[in-house]
Coordinates of C-alpha atoms in Angstrom, one line a residue:
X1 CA -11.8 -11.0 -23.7
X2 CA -14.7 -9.5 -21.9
X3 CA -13.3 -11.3 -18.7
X4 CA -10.4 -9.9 -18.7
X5 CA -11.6 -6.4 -19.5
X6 CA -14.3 -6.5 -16.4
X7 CA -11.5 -7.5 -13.9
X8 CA -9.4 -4.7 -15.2
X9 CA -12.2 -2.5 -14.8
X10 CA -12.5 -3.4 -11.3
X11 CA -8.7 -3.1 -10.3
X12 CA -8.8 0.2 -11.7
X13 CA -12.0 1.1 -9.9
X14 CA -10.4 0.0 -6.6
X15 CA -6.9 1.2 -7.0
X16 CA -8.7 4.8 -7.1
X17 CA -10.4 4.2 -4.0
X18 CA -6.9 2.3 -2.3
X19 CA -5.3 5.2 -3.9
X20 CA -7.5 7.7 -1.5
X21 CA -7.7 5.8 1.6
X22 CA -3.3 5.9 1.4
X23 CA -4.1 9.7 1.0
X24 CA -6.0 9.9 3.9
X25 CA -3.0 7.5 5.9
X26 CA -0.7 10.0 4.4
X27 CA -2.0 13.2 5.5
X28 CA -3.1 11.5 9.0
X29 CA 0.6 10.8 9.9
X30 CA 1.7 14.2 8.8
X31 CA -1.0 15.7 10.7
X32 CA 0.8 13.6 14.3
X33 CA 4.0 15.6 13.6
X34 CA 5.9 12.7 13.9
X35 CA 6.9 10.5 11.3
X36 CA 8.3 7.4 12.4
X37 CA 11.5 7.3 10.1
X38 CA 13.7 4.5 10.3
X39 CA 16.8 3.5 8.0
X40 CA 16.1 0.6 5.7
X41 CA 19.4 -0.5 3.9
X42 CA 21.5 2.8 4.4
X43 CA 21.6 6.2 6.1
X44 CA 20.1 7.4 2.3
X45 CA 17.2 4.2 2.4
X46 CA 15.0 5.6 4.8
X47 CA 10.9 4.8 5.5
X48 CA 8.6 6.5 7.2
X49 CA 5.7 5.3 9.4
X50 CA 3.4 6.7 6.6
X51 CA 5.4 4.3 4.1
X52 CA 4.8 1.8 6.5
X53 CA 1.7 1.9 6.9
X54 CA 0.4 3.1 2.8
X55 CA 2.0 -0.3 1.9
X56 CA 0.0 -2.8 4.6
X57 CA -3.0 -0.8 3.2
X58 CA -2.7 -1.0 -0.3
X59 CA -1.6 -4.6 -0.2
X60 CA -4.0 -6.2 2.3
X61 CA -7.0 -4.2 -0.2
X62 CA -5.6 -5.8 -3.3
X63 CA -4.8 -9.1 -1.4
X64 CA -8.9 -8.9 -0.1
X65 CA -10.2 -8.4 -3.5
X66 CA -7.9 -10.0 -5.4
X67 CA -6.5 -12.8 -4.1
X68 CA -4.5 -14.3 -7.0
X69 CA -2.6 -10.8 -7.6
X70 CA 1.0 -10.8 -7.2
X71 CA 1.7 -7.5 -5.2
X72 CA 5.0 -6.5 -5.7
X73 CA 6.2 -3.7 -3.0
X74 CA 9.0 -1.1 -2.4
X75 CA 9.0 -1.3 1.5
X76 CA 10.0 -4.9 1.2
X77 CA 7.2 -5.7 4.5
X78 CA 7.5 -9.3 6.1
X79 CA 4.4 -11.3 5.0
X80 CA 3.1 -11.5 8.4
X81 CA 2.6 -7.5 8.0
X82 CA -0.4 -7.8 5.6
X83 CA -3.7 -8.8 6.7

């Protein structure tokens, strides 16, 4: 039990600091005035450049650290996307 309470620990930990550094993406691609929006499935499905790029981020961070985590995202990125 302790196992499993020390690696939930440390997702949490790190999901804060993942959760910051897709602030920072965030405000960054605001800040360039423009934001990259494409149409996903429909003229109502659209993604953003700051979408985009959150998801590689967050993923590739849990994928570093955690490499047996299934990672599940909305922006539906090809594999090859993630580092």
């Amino acid at each position: 039990m302790a196992s499993s309470h020390t690696v939930l620990m440390r997702l949490v930990a790190s999901a804060y600091s993942i959760a910051q550094k897709a602030g920072t993406i965030v405000r960054c691609v605001i800040a360039e005035g423009d934001l990259g929006i494409v149409q996903k499935t429909s003229a109502t499905d659209l993604q953003t450049k700051a979408d985009r790029l959150v998801q590689m981020s967050i993923c590739s961070s849990l994928a570093r650290k955690f490499p047996k985590l299934t990672i599940i995202g909305e922006e539906d990125l090809p594999p090859g996307e993630v580092d």
